[in-house]
Coordinates of C-alpha atoms and ligand atoms in Angstrom, one line a residue:
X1 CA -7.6 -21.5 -1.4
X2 CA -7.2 -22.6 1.9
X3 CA -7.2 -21.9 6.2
X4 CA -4.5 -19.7 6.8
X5 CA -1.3 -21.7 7.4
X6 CA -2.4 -24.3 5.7
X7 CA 0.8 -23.7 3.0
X8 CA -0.6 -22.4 0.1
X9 CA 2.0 -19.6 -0.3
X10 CA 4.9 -22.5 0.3
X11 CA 3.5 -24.7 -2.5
X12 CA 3.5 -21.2 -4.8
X13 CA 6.8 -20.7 -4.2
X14 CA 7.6 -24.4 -4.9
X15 CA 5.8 -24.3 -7.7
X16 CA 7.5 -21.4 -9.7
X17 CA 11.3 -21.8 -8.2
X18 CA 12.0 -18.7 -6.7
X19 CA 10.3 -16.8 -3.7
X20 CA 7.2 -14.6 -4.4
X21 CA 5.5 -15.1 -1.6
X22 CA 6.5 -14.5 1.8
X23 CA 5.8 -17.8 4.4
X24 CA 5.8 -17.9 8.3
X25 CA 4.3 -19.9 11.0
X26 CA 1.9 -17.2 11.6
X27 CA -1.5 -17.7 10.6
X28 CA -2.4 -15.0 8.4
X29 CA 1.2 -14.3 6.7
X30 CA -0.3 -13.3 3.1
X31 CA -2.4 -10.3 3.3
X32 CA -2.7 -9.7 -0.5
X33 CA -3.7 -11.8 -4.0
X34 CA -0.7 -12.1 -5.7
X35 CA 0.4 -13.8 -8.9
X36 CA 3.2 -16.2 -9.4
X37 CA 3.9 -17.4 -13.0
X38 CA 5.4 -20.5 -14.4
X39 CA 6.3 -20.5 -18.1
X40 CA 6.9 -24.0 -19.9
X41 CA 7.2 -24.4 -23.7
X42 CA 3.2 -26.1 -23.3
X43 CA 1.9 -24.1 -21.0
X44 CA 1.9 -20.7 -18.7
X45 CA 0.3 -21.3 -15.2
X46 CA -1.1 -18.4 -13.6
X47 CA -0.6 -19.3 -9.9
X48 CA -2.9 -16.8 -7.8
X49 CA -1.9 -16.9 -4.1
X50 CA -4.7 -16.0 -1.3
X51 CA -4.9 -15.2 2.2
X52 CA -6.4 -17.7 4.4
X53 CA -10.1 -17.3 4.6
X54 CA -11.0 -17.0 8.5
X55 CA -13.6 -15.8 10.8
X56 CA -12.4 -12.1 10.7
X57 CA -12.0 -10.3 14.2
X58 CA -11.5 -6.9 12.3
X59 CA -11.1 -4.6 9.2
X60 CA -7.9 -5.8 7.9
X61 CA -9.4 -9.5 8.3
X62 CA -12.3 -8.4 6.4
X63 CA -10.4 -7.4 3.4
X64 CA -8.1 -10.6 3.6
X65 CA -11.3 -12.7 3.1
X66 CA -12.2 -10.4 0.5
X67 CA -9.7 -10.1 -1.5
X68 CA -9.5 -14.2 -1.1
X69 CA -12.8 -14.5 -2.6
X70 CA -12.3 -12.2 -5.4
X71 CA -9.4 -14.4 -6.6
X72 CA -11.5 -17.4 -6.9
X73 CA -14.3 -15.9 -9.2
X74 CA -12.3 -15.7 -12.5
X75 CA -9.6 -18.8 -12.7
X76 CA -10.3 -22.0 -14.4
X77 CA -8.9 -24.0 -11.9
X78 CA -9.6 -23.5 -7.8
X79 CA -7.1 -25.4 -5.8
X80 CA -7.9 -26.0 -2.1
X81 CA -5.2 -26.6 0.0
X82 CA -5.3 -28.9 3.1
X83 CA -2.9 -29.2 5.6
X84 CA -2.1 -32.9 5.9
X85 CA -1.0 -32.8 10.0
X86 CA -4.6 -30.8 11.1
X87 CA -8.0 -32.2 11.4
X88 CA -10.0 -31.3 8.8
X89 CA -12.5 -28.9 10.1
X90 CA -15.7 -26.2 10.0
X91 CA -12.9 -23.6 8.7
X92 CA -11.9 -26.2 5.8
X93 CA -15.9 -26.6 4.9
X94 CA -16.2 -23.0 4.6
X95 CA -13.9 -22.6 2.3
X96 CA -14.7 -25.8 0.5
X97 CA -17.8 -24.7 -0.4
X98 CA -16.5 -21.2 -1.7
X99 CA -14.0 -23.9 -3.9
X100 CA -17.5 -25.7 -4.2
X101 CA -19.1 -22.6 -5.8
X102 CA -16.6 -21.7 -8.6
X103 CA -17.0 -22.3 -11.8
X104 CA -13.7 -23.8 -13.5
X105 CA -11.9 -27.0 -12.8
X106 CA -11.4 -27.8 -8.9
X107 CA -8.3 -29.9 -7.6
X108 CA -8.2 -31.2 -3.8
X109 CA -4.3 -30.4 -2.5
X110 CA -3.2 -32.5 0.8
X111 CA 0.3 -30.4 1.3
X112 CA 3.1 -31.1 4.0
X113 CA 2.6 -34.7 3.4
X114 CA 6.6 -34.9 4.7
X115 CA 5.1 -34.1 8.6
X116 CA 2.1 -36.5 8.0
X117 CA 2.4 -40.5 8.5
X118 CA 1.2 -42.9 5.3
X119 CA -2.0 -43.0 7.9
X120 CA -2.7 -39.7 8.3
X121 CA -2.6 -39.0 4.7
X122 CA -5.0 -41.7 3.9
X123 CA -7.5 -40.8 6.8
X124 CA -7.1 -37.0 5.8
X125 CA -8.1 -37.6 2.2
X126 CA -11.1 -40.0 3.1
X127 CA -12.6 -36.8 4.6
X128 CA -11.2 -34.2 2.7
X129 CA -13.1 -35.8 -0.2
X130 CA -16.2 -35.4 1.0
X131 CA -16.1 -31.5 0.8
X132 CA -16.7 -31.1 -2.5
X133 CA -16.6 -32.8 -5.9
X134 CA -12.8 -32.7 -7.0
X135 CA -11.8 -33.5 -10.7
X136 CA -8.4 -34.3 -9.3
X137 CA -6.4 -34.7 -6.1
X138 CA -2.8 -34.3 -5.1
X139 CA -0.4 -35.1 -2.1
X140 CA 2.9 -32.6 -1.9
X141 CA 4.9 -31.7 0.4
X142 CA 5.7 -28.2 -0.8
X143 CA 8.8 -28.0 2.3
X144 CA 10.5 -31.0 0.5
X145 CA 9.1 -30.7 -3.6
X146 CA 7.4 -34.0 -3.2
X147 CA 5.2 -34.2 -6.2
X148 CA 4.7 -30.7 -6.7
X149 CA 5.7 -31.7 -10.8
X150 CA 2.9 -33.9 -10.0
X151 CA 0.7 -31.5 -9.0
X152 CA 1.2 -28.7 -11.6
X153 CA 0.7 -31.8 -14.3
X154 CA -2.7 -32.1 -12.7
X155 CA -3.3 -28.2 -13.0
X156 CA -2.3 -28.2 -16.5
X157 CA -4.3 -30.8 -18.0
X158 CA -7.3 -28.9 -16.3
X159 CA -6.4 -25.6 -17.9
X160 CA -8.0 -24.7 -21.2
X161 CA -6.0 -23.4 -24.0
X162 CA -5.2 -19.4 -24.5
X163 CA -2.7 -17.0 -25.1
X164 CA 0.0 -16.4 -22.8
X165 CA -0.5 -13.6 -20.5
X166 CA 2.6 -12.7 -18.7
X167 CA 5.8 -11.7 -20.7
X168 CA 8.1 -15.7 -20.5
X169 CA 10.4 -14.3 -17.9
X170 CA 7.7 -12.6 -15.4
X171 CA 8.0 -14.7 -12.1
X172 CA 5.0 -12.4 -10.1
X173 CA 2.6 -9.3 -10.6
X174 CA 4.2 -7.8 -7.2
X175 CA 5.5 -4.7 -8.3
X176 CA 9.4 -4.4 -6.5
X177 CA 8.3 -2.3 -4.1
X178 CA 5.7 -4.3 -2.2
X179 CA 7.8 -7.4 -2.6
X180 CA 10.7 -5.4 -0.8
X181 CA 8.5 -4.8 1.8
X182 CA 6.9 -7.9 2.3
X183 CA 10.0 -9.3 2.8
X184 CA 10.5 -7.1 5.5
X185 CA 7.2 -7.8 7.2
X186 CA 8.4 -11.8 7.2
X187 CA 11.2 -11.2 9.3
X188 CA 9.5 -9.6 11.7
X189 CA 6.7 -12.1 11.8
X190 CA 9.5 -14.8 12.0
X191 CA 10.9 -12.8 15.0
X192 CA 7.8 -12.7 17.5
X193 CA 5.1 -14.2 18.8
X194 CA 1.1 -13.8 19.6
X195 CA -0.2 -11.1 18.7
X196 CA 3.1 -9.2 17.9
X197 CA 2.6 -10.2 14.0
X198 CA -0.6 -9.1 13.7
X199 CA -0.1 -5.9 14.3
X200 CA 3.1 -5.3 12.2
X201 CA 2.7 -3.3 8.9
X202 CA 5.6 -2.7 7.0
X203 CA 5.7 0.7 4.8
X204 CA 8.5 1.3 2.0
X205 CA 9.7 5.1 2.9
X206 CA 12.0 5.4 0.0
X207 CA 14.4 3.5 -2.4
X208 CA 17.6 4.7 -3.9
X209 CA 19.6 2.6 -6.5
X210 CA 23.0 3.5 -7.0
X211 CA 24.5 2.0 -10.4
X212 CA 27.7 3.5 -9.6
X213 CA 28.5 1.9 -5.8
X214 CA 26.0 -1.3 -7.2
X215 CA 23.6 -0.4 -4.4
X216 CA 20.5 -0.5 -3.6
X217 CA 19.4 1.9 -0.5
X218 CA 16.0 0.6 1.1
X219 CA 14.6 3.1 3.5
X220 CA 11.4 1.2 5.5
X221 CA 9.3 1.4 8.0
X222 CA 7.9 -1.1 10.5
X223 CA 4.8 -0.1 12.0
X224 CA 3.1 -1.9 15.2
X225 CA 0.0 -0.7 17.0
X226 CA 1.2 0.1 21.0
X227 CA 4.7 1.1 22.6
X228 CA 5.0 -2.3 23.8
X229 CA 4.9 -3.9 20.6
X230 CA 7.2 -1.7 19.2
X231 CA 10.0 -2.3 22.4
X232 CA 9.3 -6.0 21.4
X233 CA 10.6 -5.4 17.9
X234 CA 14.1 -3.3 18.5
X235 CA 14.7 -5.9 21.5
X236 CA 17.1 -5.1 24.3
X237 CA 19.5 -2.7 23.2
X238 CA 18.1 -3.0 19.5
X239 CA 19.6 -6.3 19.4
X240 CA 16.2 -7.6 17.8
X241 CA 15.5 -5.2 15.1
X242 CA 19.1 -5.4 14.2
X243 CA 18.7 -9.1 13.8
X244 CA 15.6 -8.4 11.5
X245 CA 17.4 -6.1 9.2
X246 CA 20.2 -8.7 8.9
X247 CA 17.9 -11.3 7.6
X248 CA 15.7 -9.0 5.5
X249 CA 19.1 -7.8 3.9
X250 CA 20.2 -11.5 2.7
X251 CA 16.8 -11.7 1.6
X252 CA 16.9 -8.5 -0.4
X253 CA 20.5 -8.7 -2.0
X254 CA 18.8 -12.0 -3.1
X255 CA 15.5 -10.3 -4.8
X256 CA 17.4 -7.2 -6.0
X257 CA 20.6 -8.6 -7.0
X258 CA 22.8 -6.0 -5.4
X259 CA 23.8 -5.1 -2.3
X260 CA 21.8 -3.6 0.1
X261 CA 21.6 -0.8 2.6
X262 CA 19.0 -1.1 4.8
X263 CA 17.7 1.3 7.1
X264 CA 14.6 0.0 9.3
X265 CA 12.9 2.2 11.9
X266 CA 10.2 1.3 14.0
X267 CA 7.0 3.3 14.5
X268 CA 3.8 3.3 16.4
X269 CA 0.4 3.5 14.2
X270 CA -2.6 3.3 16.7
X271 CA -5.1 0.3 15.9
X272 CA -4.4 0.7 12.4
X273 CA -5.9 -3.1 11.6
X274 CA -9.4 -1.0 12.1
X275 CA -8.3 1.6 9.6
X276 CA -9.5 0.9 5.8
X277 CA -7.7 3.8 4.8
X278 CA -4.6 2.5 6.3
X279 CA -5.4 -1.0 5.6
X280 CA -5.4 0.4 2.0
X281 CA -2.1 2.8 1.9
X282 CA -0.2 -0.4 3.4
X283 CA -1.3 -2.1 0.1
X284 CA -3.3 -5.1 2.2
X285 CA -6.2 -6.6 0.6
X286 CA -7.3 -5.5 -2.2
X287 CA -5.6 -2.5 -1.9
X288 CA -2.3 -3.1 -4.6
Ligands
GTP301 N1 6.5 -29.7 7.1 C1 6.0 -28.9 6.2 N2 5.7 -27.6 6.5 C2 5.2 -26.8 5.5 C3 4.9 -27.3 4.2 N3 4.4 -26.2 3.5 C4 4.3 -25.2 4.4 N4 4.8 -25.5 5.6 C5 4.9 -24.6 6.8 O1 3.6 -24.2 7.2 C6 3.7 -22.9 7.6 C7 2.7 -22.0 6.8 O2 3.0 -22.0 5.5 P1 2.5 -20.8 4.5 O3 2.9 -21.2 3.1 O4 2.9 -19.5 5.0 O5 0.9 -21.0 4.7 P2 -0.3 -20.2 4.0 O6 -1.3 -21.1 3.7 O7 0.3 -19.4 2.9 O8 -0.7 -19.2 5.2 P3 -1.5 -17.8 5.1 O9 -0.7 -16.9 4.2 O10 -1.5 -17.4 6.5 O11 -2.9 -18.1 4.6 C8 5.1 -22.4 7.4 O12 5.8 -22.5 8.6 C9 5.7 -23.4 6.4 O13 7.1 -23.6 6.5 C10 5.2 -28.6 3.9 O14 5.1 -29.1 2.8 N5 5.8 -29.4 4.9
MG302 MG1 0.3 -17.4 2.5

């Protein structure tokens, strides 16, 4: 758990290997729970990645926190993140005391220790401390795999014993689909600025494998709330969606294994963050 951007989804993908989670500068990049899963002869850690818990300033922000909170009521350890370079502040209390509230095992995490000085770090976990009673804490820098072995020793020794639930070789819950268009969504967010990201959706329209041509054909579509937004995105001469769909493509070949065709178009979906129902069909929240 954690403020959005605070690099919870980072340290997931650390943690495991392999990219389940899509990152960005952009505060409120995750906008599902999703599960990452790391198998070792001794143990299989559930990792269950949240959205940043924030103030919400509409429907979709609503089910973000929701779905965050959710998460937290059934694991048996709660990790709260903290972003070593940021003041510690009323957003880190409130979700300290959600972390404060739960029932398992809870670890304190001080990530991007790489962009913090030895000082920082220090000062950071004197206060951090103080937001809740922690049967563990860890420094990692998620951006450079400092101590993250470190920190998933910690998580382990907190876990109790039980069966494995997720087949050896399952990295995530994410069904193909919604990964494929996540990925999608980062490189947009990656691509703009203010409120651009906010208001991008990305919807998978259709997917064709071809065993024969060892292809994979991704039909998707970005969706943005105003005309503006959506000249932002295909750029001058659709020099920026094209750049998108390059990026997304090396991204995809990489998921899927295969090459990929990829065919983005750009639509306009009035206010949608208001919508549940849309919230919903986009698979945000709790909506998978
Ligand atoms: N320097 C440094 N940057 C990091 C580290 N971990 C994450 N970041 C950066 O911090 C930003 C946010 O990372 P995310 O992992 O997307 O953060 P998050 O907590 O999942 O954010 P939300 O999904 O919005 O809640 C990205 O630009 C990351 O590259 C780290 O260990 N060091
Ligand atoms: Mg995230």
């Amino acid at each position: 758990m954690g403020r959005p951007n605070a690099g919870k989804s980072t340290l997931v993908n650390a943690v495991v290997g392999s990219k389940v989670a899509i990152t960005s500068d952009t505060p409120q990049t995750t906008r599902h729970r999703l599960r990452a899963i790391l198998d070792r002869e001794d143990a299989q850690v559930v990792f269950v990645d949240t959205p940043g818990l924030h103030k919400p300033h509409d429907a979709l922000g609503e089910e973000l926190n929701r779905s965050a909170l959710l998460a937290i009521a059934d694991v048996d350890v709660a990790c709260l993140v903290i972003d070593a370079t940021k003041p510690v502040g009323r957003g880190d209390q409130w979700v300290a005391q959600h972390v404060a509230a739960t029932k398992g095992a809870r670890v304190l995490v001080l990530t991007k220790a790489d962009a913090a000085s030895a000082e920082q770090v220090r000062r950071q976990l004197e206060t951090a401390r103080t937001l809740a009673e922690f049967h563990d804490e860890v420094v990692v820098s998620a951006l450079e795999g400092f101590n993250v072995d470190g920190f998933v020793e910690v998580v382990v020794r907190l876990l109790p014993e039980g069966p494995r639930y997720f087949p050896r070789d399952m990295r995530t819950d994410q069904p193909i689909e919604v990964m494929i268009a996540e990925f999608v969504r980062e490189k947009v967010l990656r691509s703009t600025f203010d409120e651009v990201p906010h208001a991008v959706g990305v919807e998978l329209d259709d997917l064709q494998w071809d065993d024969k041509a060892d292809l994979v054909r991704v039909y998707a579509v970005v969706y943005v709330e105003r005309d503006s937004q959506k000249g932002i995105i295909i750029g001058a001469g659709g020099e920026m969606i094209k750049r998108i769909g390059v990026e997304a493509r090396g991204d995809l070949e990489r998921l899927l294994g295969r090459h990929v065709f990829l065919d983005l178009r750009v639509k306009v979906k009035k206010d949608w963050r208001r919508d549940a129902s849309q919230i919903r069909r986009f698979g945000y929240g709790e909506g998978l």
